[in-house]
CSV table of N, CA and C in Angstrom, one decimal:
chain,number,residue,atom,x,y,z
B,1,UNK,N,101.1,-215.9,-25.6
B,1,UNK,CA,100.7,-214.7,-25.0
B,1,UNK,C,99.5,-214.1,-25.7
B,2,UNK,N,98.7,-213.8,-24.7
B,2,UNK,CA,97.1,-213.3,-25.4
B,2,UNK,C,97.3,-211.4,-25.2
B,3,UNK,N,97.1,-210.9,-26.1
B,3,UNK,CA,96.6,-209.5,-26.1
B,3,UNK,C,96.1,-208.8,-26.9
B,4,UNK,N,95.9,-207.5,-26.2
B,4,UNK,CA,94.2,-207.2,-26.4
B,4,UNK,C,94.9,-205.8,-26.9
B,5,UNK,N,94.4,-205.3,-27.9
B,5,UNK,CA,94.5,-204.0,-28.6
B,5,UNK,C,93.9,-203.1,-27.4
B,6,UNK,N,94.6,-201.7,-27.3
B,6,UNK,CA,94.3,-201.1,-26.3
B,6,UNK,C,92.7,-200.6,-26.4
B,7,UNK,N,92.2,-200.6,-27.4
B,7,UNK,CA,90.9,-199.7,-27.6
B,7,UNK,C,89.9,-200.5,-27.2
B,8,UNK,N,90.6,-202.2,-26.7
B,8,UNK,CA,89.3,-202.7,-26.1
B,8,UNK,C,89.0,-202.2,-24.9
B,9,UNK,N,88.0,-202.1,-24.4
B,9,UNK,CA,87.4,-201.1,-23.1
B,9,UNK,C,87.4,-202.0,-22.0
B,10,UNK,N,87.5,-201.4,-21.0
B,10,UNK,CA,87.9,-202.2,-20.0
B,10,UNK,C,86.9,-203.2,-19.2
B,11,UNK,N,85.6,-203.2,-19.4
B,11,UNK,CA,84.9,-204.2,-18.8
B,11,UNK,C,85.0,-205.1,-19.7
B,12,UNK,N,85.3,-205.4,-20.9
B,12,UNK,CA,85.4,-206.3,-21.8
B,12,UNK,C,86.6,-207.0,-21.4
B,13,UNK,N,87.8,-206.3,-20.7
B,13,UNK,CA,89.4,-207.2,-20.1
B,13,UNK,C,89.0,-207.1,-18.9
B,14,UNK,N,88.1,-206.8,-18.5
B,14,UNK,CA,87.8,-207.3,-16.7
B,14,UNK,C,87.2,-208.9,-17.0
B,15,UNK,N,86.0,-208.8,-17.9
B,15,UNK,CA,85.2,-210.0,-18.1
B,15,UNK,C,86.2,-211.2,-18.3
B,16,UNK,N,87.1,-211.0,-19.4
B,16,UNK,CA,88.0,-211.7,-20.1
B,16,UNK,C,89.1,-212.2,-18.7
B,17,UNK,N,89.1,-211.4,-17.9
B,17,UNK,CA,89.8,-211.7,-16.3
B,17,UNK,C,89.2,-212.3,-15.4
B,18,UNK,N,88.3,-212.3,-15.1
B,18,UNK,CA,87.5,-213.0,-14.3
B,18,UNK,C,86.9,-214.3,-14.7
B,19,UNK,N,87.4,-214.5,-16.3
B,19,UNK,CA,87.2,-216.2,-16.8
B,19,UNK,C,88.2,-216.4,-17.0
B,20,UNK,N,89.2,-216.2,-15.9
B,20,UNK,CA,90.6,-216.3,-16.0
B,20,UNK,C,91.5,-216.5,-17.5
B,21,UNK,N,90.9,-215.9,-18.3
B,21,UNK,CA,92.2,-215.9,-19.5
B,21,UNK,C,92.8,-214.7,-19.6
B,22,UNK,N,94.4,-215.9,-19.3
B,22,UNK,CA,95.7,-215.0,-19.4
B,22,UNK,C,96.0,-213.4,-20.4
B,23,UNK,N,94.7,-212.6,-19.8
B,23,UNK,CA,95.3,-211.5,-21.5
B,23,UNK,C,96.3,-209.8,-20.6
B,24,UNK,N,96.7,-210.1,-21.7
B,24,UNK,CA,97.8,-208.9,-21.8
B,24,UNK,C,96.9,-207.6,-22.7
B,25,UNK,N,97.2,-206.1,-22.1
B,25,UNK,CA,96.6,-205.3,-23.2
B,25,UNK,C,97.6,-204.4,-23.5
B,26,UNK,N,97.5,-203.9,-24.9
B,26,UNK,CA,98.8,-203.0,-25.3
B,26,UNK,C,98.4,-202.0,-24.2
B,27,UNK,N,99.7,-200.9,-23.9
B,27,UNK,CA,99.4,-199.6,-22.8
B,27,UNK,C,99.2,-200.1,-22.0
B,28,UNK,N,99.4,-200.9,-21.5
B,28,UNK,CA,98.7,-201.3,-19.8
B,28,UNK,C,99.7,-202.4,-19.2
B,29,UNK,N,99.9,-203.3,-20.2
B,29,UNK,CA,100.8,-204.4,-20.3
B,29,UNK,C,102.1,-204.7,-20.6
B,30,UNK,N,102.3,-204.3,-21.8
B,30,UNK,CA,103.0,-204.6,-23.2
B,30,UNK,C,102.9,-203.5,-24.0
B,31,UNK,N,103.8,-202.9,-24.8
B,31,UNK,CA,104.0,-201.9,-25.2
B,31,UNK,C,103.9,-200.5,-24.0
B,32,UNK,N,103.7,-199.6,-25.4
B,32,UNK,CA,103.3,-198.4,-24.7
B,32,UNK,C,101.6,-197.8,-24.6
B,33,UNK,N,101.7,-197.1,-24.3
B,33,UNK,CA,100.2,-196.2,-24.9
B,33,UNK,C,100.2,-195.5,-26.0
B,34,UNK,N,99.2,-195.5,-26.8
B,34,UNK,CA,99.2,-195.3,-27.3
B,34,UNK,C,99.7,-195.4,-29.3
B,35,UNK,N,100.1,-196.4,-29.3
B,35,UNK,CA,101.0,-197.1,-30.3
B,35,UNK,C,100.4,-197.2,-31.2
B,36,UNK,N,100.8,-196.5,-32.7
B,36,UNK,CA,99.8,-196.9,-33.9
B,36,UNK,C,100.0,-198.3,-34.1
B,37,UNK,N,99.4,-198.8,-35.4
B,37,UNK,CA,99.2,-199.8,-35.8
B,37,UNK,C,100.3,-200.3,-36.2
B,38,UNK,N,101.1,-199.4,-36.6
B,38,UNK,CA,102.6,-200.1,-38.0
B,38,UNK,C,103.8,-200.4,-36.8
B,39,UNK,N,103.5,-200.0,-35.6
B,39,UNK,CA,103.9,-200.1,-34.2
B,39,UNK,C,104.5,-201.4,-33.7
B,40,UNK,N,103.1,-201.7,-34.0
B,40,UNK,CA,103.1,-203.1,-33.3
B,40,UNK,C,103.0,-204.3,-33.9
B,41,UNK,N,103.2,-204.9,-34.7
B,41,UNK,CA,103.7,-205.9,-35.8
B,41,UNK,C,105.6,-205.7,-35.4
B,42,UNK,N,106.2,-204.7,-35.1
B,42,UNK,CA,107.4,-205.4,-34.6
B,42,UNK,C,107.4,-205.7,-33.5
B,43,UNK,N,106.9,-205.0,-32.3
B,43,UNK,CA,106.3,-205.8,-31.4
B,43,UNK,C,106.3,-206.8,-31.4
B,44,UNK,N,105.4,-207.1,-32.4
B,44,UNK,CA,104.6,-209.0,-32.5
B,44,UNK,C,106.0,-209.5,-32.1
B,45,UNK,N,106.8,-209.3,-33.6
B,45,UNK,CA,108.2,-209.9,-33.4
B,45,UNK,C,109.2,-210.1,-32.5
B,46,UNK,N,109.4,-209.2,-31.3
B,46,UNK,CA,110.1,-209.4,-30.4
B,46,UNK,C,109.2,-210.2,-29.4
B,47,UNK,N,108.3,-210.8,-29.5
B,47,UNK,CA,107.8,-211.2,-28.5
B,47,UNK,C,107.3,-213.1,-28.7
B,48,UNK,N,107.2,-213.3,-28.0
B,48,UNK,CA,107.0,-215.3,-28.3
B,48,UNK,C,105.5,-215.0,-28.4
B,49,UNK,N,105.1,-215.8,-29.7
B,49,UNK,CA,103.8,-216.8,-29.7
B,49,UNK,C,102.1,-216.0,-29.4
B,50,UNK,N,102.6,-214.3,-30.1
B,50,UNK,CA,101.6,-213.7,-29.9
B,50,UNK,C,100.1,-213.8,-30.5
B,51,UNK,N,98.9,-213.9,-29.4
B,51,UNK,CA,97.4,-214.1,-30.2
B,51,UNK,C,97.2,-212.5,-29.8
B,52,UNK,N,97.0,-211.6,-31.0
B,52,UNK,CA,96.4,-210.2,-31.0
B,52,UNK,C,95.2,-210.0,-31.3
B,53,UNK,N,94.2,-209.6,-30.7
B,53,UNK,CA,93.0,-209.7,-30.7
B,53,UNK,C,92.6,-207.8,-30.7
B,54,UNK,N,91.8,-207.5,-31.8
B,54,UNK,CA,91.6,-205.9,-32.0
B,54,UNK,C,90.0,-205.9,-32.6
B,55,UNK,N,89.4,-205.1,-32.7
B,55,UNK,CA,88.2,-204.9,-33.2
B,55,UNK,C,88.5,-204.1,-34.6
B,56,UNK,N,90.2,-203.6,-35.3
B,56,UNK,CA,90.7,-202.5,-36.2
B,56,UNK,C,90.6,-203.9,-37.1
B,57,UNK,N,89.4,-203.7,-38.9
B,57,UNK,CA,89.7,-204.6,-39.9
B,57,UNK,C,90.7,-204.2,-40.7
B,58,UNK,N,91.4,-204.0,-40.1
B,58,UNK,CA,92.7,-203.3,-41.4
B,58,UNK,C,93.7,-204.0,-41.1
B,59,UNK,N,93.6,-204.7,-40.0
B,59,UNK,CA,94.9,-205.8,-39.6
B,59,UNK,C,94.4,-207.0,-40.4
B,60,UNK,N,93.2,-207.4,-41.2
B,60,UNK,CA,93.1,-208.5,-41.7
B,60,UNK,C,93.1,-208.2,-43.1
B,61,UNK,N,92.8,-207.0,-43.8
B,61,UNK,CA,93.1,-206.7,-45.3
B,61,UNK,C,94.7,-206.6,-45.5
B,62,UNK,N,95.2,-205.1,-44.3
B,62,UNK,CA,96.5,-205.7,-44.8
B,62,UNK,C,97.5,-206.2,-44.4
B,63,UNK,N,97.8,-207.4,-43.5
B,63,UNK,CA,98.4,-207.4,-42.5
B,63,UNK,C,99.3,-208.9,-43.7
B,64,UNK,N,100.0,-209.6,-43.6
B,64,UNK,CA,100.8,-210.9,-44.1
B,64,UNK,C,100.8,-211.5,-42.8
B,65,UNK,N,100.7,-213.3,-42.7
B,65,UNK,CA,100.6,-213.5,-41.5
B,65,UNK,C,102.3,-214.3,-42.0
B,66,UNK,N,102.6,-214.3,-40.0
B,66,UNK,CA,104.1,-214.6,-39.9
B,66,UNK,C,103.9,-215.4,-38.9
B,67,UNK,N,104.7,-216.4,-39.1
B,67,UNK,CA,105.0,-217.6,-38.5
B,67,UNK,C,104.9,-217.4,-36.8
B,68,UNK,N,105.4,-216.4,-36.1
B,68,UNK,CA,105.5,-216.2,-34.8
B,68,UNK,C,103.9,-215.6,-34.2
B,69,UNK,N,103.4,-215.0,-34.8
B,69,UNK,CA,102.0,-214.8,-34.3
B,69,UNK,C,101.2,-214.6,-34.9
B,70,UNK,N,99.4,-214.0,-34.5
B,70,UNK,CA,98.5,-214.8,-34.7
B,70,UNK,C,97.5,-213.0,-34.7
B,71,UNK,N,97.3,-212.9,-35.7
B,71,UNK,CA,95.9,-211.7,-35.4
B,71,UNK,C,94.9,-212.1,-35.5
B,72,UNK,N,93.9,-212.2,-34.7
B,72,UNK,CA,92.5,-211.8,-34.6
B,72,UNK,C,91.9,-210.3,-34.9
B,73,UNK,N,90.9,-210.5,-35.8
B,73,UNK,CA,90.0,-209.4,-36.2
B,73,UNK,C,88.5,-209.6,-35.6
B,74,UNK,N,88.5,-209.1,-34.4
B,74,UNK,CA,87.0,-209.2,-34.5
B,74,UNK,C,85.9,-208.2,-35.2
B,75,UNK,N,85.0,-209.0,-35.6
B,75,UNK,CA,84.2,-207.8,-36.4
B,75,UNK,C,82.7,-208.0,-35.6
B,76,UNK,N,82.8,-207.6,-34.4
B,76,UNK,CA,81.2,-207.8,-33.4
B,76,UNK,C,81.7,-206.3,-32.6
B,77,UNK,N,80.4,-206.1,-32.0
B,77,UNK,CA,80.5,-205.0,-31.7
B,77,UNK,C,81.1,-205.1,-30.2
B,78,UNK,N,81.8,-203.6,-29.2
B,78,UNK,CA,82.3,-204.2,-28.2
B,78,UNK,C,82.0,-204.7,-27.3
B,79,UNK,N,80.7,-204.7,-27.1
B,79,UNK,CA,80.3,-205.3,-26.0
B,79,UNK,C,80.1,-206.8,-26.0
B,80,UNK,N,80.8,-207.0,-27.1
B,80,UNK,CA,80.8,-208.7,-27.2
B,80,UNK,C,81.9,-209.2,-27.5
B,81,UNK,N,83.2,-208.2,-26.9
B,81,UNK,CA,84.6,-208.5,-27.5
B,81,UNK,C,85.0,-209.6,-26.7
B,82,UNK,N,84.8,-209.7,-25.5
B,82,UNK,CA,85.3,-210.7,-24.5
B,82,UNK,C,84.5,-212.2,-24.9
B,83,UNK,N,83.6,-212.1,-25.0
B,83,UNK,CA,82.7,-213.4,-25.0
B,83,UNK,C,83.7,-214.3,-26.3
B,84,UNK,N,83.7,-213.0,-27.3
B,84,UNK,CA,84.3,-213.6,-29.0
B,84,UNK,C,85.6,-214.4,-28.9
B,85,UNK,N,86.4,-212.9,-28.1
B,85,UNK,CA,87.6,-213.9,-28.0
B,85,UNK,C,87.7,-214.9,-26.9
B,86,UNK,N,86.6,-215.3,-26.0
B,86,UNK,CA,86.8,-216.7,-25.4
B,86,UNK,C,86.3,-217.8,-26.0
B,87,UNK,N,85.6,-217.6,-27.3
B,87,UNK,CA,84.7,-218.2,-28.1
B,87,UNK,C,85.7,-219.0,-29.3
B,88,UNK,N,86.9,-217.9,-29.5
B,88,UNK,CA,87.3,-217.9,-30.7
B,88,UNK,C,89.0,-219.1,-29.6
B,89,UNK,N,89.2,-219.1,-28.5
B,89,UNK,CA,90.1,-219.6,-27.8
B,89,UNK,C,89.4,-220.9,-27.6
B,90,UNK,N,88.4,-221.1,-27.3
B,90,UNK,CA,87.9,-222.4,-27.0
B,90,UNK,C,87.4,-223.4,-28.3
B,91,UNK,N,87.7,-223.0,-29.5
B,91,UNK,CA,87.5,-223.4,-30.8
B,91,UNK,C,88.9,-224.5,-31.2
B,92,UNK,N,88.3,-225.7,-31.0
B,92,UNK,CA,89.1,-226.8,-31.4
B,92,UNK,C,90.2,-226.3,-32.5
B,93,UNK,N,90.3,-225.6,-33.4
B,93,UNK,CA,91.1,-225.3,-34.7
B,93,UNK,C,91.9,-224.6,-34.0
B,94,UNK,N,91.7,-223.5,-32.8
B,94,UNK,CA,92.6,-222.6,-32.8
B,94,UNK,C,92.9,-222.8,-30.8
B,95,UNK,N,92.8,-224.0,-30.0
B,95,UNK,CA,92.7,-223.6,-28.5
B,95,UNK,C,93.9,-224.1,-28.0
B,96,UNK,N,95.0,-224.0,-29.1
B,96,UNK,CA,96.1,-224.0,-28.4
B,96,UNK,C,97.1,-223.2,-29.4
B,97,UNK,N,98.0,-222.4,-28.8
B,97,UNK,CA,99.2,-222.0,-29.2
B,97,UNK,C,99.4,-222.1,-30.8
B,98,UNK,N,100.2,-223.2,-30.8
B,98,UNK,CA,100.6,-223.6,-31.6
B,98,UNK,C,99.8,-224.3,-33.1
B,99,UNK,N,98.5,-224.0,-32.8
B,99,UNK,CA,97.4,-224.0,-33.9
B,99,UNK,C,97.1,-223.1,-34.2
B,100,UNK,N,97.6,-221.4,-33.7
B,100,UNK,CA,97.2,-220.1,-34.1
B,100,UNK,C,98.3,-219.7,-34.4
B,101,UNK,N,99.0,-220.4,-34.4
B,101,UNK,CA,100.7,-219.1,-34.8
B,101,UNK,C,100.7,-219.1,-36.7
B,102,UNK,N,100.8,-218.3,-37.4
B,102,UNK,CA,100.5,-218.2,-38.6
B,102,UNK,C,99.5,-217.5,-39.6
B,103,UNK,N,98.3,-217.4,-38.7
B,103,UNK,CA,96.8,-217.4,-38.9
B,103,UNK,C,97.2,-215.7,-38.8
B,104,UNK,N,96.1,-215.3,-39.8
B,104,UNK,CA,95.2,-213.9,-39.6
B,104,UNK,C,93.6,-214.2,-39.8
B,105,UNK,N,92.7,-213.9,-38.7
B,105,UNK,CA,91.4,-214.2,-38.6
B,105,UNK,C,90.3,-213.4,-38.4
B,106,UNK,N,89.4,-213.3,-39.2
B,106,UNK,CA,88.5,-212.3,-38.6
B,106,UNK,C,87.2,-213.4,-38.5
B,107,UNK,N,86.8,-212.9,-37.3
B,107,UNK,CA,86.4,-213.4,-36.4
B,107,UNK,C,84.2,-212.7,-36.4
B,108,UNK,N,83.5,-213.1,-36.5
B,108,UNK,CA,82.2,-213.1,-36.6
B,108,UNK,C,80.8,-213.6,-36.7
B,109,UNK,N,80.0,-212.8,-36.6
B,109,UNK,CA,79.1,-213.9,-35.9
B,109,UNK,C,78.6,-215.3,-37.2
B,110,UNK,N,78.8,-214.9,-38.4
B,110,UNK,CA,78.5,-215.9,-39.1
B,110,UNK,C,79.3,-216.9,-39.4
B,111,UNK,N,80.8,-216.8,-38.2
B,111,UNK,CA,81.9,-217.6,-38.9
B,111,UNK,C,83.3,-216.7,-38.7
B,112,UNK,N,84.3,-217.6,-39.0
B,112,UNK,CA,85.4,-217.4,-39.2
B,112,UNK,C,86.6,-217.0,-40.7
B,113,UNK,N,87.0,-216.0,-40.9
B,113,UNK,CA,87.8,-216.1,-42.4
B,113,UNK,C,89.2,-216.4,-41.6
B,114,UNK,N,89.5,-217.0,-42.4
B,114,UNK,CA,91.3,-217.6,-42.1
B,114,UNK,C,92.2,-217.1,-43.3
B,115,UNK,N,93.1,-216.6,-43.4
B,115,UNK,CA,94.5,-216.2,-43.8
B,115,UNK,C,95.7,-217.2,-43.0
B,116,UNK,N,95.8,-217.9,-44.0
B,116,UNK,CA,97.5,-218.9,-43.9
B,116,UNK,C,99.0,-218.5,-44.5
B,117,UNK,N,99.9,-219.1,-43.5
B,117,UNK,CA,101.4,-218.6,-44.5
B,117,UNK,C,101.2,-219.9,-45.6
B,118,UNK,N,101.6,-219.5,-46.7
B,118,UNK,CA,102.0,-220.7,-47.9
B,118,UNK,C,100.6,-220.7,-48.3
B,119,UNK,N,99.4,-220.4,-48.3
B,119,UNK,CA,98.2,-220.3,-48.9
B,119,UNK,C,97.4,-219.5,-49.4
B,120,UNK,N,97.1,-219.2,-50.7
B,120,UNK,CA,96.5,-218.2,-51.2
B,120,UNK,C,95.1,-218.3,-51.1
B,121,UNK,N,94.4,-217.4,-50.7
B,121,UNK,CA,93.1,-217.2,-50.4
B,121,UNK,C,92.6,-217.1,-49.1
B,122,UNK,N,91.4,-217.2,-48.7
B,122,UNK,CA,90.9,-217.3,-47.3
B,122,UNK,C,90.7,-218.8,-47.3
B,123,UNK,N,90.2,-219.1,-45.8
B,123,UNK,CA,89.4,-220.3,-45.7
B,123,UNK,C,88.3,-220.4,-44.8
B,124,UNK,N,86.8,-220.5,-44.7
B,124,UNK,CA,85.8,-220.5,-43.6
B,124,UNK,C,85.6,-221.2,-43.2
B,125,UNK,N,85.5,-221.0,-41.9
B,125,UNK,CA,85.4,-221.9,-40.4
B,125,UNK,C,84.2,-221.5,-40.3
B,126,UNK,N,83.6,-222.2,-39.8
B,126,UNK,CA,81.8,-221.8,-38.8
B,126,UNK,C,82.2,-222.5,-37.7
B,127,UNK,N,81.5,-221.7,-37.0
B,127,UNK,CA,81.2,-221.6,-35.0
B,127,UNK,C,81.1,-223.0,-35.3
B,128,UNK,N,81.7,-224.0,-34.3
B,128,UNK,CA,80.9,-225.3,-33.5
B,128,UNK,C,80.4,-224.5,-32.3
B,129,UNK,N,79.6,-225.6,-32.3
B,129,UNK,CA,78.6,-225.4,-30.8
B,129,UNK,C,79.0,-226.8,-30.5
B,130,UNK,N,79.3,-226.0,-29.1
B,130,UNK,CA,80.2,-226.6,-28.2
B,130,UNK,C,79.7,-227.5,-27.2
B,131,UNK,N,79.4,-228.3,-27.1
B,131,UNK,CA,78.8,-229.2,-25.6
B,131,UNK,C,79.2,-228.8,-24.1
C-alpha cells in the first residue's frame, strides 16, 4: 500500500493518479485528518506492507525502521513530490514491495540515504537513469 502524508497538496496526488499509481493519502484514505506524526507509526502497524511517502525530515532522523513498512522522506520541494515518488517507485532497489519493507529513505535530488533493520549507518544510492 502507497501513501501519501496528508500535507501533500492535491495536484501532486492528482498527478501521482493519472500515472495510475495506486496511492492512498492519510485524511482522505486511511487514517483520519489530521493525525500527528507519533499517530501514525501505529498505523503503519496495523496495516500490510506500508510505503509512506511525506516531505516531514523528522521521520528519517527519528523514526527506527520495522520490518512491515517503508518511509520515505522526500527532501524536494512540492511541486516535485509526485514526479519523486514515481522516480523513487520505479528505482530497481526499491520497485517492488518487498524490497522496501524495512527501509527508511530520504529521498533527493543528489541521491538516495538508506536506513536498514540489522545495519548501523546509512547507505547511498544515486538516481539511475533510466532507459
Amino acid at each position: 500500500m502507497i501513501v501519501l502524508d496528508e500535507n501533500v497538496i492535491e495536484n501532486q496526488a492528482q498527478l501521482l493518479r493519472s500515472w495510475r499509481v495506486p496511492i492512498r493519502q492519510i485524511g482522505r484514505d486511511v487514517g483520519r485528518q489530521g493525525m500527528q506524526d507519533d499517530e501514525l507509526i501505529p498505523l503503519f502497524h496495523s496495516l500490510s506492507r506500508v510505503t509512506f511517502f511525506s516531505r516531514d525530515l523528522r521521520f528519517y532522523t527519528r523514526e527506527i525502521p520495522h520490518a512491515n513498512y517503508c518511509l520515505v522522506v522526500l527532501a524536494v520541494e512540492q511541486q516535485e513530490t509526485a514526479f519523486f515518488v514515481r522516480r523513487f517507485l520505479k528505482h530497481p532497489n526499491f520497485n517492488a514491495a518487498q524490497k522496501r519493507m524495512g527501509l527508511i529513505v530520504q529521498a533527493g535530488h543528489s541521491g538516495l540515504r538508506v536506513r536498514t533493520l540489522n545495519q548501523p549507518g546509512d547507505v547511498t544510492i544515486s538516481w539511475l537513469k533510466l532507459v
